[in-house]
CSV table of C-alpha atoms in Angstrom, one decimal:
chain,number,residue,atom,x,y,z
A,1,UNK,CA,-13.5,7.9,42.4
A,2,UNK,CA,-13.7,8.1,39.1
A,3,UNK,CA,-15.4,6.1,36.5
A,4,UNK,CA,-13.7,4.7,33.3
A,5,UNK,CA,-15.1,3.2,30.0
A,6,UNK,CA,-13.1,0.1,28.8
A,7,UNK,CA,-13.3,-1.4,25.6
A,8,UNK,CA,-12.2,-4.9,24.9
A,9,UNK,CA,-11.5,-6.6,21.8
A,10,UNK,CA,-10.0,-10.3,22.2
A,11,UNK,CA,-10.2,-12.8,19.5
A,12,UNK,CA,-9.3,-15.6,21.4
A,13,UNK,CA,-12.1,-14.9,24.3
A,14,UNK,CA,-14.8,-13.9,21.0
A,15,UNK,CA,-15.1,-10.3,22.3
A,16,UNK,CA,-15.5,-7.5,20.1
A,17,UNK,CA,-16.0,-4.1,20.7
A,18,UNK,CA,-16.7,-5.2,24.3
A,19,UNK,CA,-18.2,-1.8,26.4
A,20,UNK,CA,-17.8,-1.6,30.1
A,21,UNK,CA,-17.7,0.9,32.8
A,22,UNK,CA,-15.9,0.6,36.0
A,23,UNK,CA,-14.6,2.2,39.0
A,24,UNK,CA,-11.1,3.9,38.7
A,25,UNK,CA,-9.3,2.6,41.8
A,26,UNK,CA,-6.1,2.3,43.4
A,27,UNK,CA,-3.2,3.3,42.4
A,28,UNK,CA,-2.9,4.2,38.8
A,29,UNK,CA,-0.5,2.7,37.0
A,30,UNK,CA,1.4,6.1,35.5
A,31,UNK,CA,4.0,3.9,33.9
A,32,UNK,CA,1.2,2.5,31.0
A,33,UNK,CA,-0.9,5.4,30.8
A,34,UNK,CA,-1.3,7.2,27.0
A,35,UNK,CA,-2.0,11.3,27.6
A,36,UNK,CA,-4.0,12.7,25.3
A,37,UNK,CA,-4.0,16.1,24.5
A,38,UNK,CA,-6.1,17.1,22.0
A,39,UNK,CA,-5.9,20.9,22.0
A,40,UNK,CA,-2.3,20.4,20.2
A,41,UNK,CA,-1.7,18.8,16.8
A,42,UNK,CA,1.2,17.6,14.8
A,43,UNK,CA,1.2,15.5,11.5
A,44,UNK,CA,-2.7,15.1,10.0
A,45,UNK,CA,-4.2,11.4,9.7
A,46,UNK,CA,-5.3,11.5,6.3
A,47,UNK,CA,-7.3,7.7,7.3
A,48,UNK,CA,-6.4,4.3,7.7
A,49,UNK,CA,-6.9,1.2,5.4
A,50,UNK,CA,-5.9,-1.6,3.7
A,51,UNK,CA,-4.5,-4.2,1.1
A,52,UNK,CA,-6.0,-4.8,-2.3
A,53,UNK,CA,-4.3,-7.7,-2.9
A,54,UNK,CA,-4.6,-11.3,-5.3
A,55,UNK,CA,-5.2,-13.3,-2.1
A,56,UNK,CA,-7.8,-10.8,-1.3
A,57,UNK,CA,-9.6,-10.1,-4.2
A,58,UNK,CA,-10.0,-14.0,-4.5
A,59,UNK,CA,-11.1,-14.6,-1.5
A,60,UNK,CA,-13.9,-11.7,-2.1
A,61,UNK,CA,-14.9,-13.4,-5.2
A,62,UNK,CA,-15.5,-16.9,-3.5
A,63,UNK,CA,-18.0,-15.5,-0.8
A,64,UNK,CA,-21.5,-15.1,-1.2
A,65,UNK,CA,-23.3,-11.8,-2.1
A,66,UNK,CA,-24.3,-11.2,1.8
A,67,UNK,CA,-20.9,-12.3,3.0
A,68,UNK,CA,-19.4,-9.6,0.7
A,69,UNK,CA,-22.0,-7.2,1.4
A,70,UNK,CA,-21.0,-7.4,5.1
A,71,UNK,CA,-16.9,-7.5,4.5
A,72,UNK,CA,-17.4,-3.9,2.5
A,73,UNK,CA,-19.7,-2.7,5.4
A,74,UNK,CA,-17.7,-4.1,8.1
A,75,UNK,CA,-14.4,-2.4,5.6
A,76,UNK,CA,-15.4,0.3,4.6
A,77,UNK,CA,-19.0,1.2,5.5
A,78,UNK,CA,-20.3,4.0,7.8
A,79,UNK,CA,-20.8,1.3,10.5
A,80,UNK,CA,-17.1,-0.5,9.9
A,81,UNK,CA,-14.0,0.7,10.0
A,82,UNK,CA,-14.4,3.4,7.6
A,83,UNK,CA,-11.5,2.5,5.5
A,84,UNK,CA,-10.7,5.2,2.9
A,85,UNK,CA,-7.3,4.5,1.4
A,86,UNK,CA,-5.8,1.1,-0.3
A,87,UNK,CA,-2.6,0.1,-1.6
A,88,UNK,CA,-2.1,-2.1,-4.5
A,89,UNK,CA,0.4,-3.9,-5.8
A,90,UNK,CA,2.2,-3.5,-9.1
A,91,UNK,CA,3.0,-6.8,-11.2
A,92,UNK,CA,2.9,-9.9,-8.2
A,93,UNK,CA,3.3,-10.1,-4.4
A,94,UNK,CA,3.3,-12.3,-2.0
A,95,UNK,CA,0.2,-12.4,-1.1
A,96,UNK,CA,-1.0,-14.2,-4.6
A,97,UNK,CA,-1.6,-17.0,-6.9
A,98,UNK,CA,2.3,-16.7,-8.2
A,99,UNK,CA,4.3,-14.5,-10.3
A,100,UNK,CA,3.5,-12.4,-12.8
A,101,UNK,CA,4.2,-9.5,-14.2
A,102,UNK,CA,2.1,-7.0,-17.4
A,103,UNK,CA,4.7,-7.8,-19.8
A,104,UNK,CA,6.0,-10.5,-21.7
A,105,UNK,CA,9.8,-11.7,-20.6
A,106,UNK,CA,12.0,-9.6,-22.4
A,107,UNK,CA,9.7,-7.2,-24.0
A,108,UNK,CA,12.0,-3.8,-25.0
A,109,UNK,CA,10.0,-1.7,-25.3
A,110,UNK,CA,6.7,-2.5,-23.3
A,111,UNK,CA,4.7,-3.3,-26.1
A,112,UNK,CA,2.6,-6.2,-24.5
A,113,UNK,CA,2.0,-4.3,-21.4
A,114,UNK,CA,-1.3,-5.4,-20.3
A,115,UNK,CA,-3.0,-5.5,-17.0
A,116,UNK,CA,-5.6,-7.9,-17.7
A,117,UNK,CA,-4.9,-9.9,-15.1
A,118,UNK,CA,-5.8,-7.0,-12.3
A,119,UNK,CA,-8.7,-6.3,-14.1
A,120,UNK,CA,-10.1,-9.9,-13.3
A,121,UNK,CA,-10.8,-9.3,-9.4
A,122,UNK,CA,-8.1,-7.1,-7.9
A,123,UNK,CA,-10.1,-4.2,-10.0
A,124,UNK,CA,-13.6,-5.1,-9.6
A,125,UNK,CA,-12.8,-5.5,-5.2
A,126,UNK,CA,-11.4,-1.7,-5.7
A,127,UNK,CA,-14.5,-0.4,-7.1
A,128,UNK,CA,-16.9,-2.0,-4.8
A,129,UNK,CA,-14.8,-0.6,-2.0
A,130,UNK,CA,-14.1,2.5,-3.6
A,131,UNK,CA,-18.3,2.5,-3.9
A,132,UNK,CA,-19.4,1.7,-0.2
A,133,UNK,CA,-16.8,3.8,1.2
A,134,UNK,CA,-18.6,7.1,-0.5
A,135,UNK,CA,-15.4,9.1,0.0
A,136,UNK,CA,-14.1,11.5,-2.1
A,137,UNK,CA,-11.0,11.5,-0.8
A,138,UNK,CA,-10.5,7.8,-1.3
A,139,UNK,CA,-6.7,7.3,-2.1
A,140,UNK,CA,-4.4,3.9,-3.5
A,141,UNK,CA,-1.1,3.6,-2.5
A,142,UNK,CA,1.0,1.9,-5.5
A,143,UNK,CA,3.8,-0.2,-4.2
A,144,UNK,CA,5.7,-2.7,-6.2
A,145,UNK,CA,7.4,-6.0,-4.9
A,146,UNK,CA,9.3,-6.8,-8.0
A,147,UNK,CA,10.0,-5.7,-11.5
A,148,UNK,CA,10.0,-8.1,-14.0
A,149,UNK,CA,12.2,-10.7,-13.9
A,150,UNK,CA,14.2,-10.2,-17.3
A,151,UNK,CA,15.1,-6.3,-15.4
A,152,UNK,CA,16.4,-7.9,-12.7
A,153,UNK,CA,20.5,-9.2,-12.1
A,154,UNK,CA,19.2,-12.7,-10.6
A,155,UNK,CA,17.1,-12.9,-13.6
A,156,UNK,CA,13.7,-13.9,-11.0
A,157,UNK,CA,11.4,-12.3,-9.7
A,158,UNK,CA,12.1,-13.9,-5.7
A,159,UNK,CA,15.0,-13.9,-3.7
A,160,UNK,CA,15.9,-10.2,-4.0
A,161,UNK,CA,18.0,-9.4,-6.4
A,162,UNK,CA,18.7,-6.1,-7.6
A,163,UNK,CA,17.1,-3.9,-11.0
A,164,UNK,CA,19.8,-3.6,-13.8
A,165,UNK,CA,21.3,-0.2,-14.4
A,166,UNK,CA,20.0,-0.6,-17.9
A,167,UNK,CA,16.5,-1.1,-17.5
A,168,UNK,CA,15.9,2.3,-15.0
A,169,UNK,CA,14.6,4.2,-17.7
A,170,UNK,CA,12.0,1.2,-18.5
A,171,UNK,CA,11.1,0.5,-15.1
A,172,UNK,CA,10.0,4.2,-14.7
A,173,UNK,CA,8.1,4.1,-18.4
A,174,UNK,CA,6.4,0.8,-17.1
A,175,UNK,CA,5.1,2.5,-13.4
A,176,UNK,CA,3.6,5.6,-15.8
A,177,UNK,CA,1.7,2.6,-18.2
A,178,UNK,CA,0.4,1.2,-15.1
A,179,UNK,CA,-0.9,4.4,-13.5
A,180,UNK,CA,-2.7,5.8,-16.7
A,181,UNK,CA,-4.5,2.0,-16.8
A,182,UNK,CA,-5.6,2.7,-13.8
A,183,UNK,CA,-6.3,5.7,-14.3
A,184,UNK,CA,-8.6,4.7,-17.0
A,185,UNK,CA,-10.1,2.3,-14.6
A,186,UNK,CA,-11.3,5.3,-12.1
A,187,UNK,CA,-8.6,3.9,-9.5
A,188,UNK,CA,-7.6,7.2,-7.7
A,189,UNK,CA,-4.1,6.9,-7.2
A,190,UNK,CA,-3.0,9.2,-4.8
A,191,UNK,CA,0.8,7.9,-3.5
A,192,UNK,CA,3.2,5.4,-4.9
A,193,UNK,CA,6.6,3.9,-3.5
A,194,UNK,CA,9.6,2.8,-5.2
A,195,UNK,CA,9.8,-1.0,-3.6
A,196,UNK,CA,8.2,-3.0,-0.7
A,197,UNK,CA,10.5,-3.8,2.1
A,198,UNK,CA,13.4,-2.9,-0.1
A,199,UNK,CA,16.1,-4.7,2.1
A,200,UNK,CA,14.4,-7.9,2.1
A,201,UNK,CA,15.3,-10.6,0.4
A,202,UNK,CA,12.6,-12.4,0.3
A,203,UNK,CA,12.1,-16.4,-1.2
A,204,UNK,CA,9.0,-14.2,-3.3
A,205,UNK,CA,8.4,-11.8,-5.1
A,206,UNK,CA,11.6,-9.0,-3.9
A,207,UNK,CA,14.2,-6.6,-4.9
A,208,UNK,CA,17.2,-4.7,-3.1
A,209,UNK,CA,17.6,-1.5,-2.8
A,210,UNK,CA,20.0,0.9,-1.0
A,211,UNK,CA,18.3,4.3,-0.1
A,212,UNK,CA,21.1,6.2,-2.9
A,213,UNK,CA,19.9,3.8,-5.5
A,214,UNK,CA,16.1,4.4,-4.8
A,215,UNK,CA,17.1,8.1,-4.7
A,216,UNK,CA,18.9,8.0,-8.1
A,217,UNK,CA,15.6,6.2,-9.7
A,218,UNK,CA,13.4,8.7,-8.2
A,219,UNK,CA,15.0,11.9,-9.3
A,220,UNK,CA,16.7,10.4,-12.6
A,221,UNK,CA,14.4,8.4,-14.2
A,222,UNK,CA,10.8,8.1,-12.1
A,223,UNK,CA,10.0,11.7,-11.4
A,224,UNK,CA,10.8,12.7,-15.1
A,225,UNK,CA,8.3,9.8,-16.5
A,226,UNK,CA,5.7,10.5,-14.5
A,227,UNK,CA,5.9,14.2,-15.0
A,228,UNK,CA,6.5,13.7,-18.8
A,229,UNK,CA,3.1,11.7,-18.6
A,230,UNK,CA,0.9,14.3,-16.9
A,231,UNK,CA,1.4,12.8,-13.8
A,232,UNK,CA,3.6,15.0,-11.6
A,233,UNK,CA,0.9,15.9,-9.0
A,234,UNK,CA,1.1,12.1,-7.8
A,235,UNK,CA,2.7,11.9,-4.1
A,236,UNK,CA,5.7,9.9,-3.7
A,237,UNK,CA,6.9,7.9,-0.4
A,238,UNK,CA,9.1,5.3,0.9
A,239,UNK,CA,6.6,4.4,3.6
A,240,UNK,CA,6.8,0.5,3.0
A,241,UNK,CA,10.3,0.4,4.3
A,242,UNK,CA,11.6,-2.7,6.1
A,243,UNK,CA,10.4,-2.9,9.7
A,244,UNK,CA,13.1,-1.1,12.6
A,245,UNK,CA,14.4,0.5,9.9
A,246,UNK,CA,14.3,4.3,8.9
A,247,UNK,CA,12.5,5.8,6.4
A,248,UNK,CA,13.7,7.7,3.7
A,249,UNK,CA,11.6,10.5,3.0
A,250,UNK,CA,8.7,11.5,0.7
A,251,UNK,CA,6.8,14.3,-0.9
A,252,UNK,CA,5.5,15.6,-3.7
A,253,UNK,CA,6.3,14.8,-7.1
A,254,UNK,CA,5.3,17.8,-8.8
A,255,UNK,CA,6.3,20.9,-7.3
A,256,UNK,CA,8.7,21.6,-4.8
A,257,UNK,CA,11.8,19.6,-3.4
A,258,UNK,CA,12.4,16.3,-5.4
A,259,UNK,CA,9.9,13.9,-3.8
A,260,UNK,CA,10.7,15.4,-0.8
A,261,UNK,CA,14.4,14.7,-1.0
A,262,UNK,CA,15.1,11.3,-0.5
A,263,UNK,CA,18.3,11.6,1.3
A,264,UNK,CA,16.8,13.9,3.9
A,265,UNK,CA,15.7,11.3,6.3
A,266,UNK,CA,12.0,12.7,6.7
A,267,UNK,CA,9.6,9.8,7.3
A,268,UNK,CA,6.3,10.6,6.0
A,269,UNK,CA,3.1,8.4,7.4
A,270,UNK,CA,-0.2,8.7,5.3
A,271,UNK,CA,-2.1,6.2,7.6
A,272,UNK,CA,-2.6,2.9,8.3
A,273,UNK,CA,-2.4,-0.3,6.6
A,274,UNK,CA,-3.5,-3.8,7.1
A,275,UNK,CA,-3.8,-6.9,5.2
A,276,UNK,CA,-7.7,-7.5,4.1
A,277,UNK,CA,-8.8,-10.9,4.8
């Protein structure tokens, strides 16, 4: 007989990480069994991690010094999880205080495009994170749940609604001010995505798109801006699509196909993602 290592985790039961060895025997249940072969490889992990958001960073905020000390060690320390990508979210989500946005309603032109309100405690969580996991290849994902509301044909930033024709051009102009703020920060932004879940209406923050309209964005107005703006080496994905349904594709905003051809059909996973907290 052979012997097996089994590892249990089970909240309910307060086991973690639970090590013990037993006896292979009987019958083995083929049906349930995972094969492993690791002499052949397909799509590369590039690492798992998770979400920077309000909720989050204000939870942080409101522990102690040792408590935080032991969420970025359990997070992203040699001795956690090893987290070494993020994703953040761009103007409000549900997972916050409420709506907001970087710009005042109805502002043209983007003039009072600010992101002061990330740089309270979304920011400062980033860059502890960023710090204890001591990666260099630490990467954000950018992924917004709404634009503003004044872009937007239900004229709010919940309950879906779609972005007006009109305001493309802006929307793209207002992803390439957020980047080069956070840029300025020291964020490494490594992908973005057009919209979270963008078949959900949702009664927060949300917006509809079909996969031709995310695909017109991309290649018309989005891919331009952000190579107009220095930023074409930024990787593009759909990756936050609605759950059961199919992705969309993704790529590479600089060279090559245009992000990766958005009506090909290619899914494209960079990792994983969970909610922190």
């Amino acid at each position: 007989m052979k012997n097996v290592r089994v590892i249990t985790t089970d909240g309910n039961r307060k086991k973690f990480w639970e090590e013990q060895t037993r006896e292979a025997s009987g019958q083995l249940d083929y049906m349930h069994m995972l094969k492993v072969y690791p002499e052949l490889s397909e799509q590369e992990i590039e690492g798992f991690g998770g979400a920077f958001t309000e909720a989050s960073a204000v939870s942080f905020s409101e522990l102690s010094e040792e408590a935080r000390e032991e969420f970025l060690e359990g997070y992203f320390g040699e001795s956690g999880l090893g987290y070494v990508l993020g994703r953040m979210h761009m103007n409000s989500c549900d997972f916050g205080l409420g709506n907001y946005a970087y710009v005042e309603e109805g502002d043209e032109d983007l003039h009072s495009f600010d992101i002061s309100h990330d740089r309270e405690q979304i920011i400062p969580l980033v860059k502890r994170a960023m710090e204890r996991a001591g990666a260099k290849e630490f990467g954000i994902l950018i992924s917004p749940w709404s634009p503003p509301a004044y872009m937007k044909t239900n004229g709010e930033m919940n309950h879906g609604g779609k972005l007006l024709e009109r305001y493309r051009k802006l929307w793209a102009d207002y992803y390439v001010k957020y980047l080069l703020e956070l840029k300025k920060e020291g964020v490494p932004v490594k992908y973005l995505t057009v919209q979270n879940e963008p078949e959900a209406v949702q009664t927060w923050d949300s917006c509809i798109y079909t996969a031709e309209e995310e695909g017109a964005f991309v290649v018309d107005y989005l891919k331009p801006a952000l190579e107009a703006a220095g930023l074409g080496d930024c990787t593009g994905t759909t990756y936050l699509r609605n759950a059961g349904k199919g992705g969309t594709g993704g790529g590479k905003c600089g060279k090559g196909p245009i992000l990766g051809g958005f009506a090909a059909g290619r899914p494209r996973n960079r990792g994983g993602m969970s909610q922190l907290f």
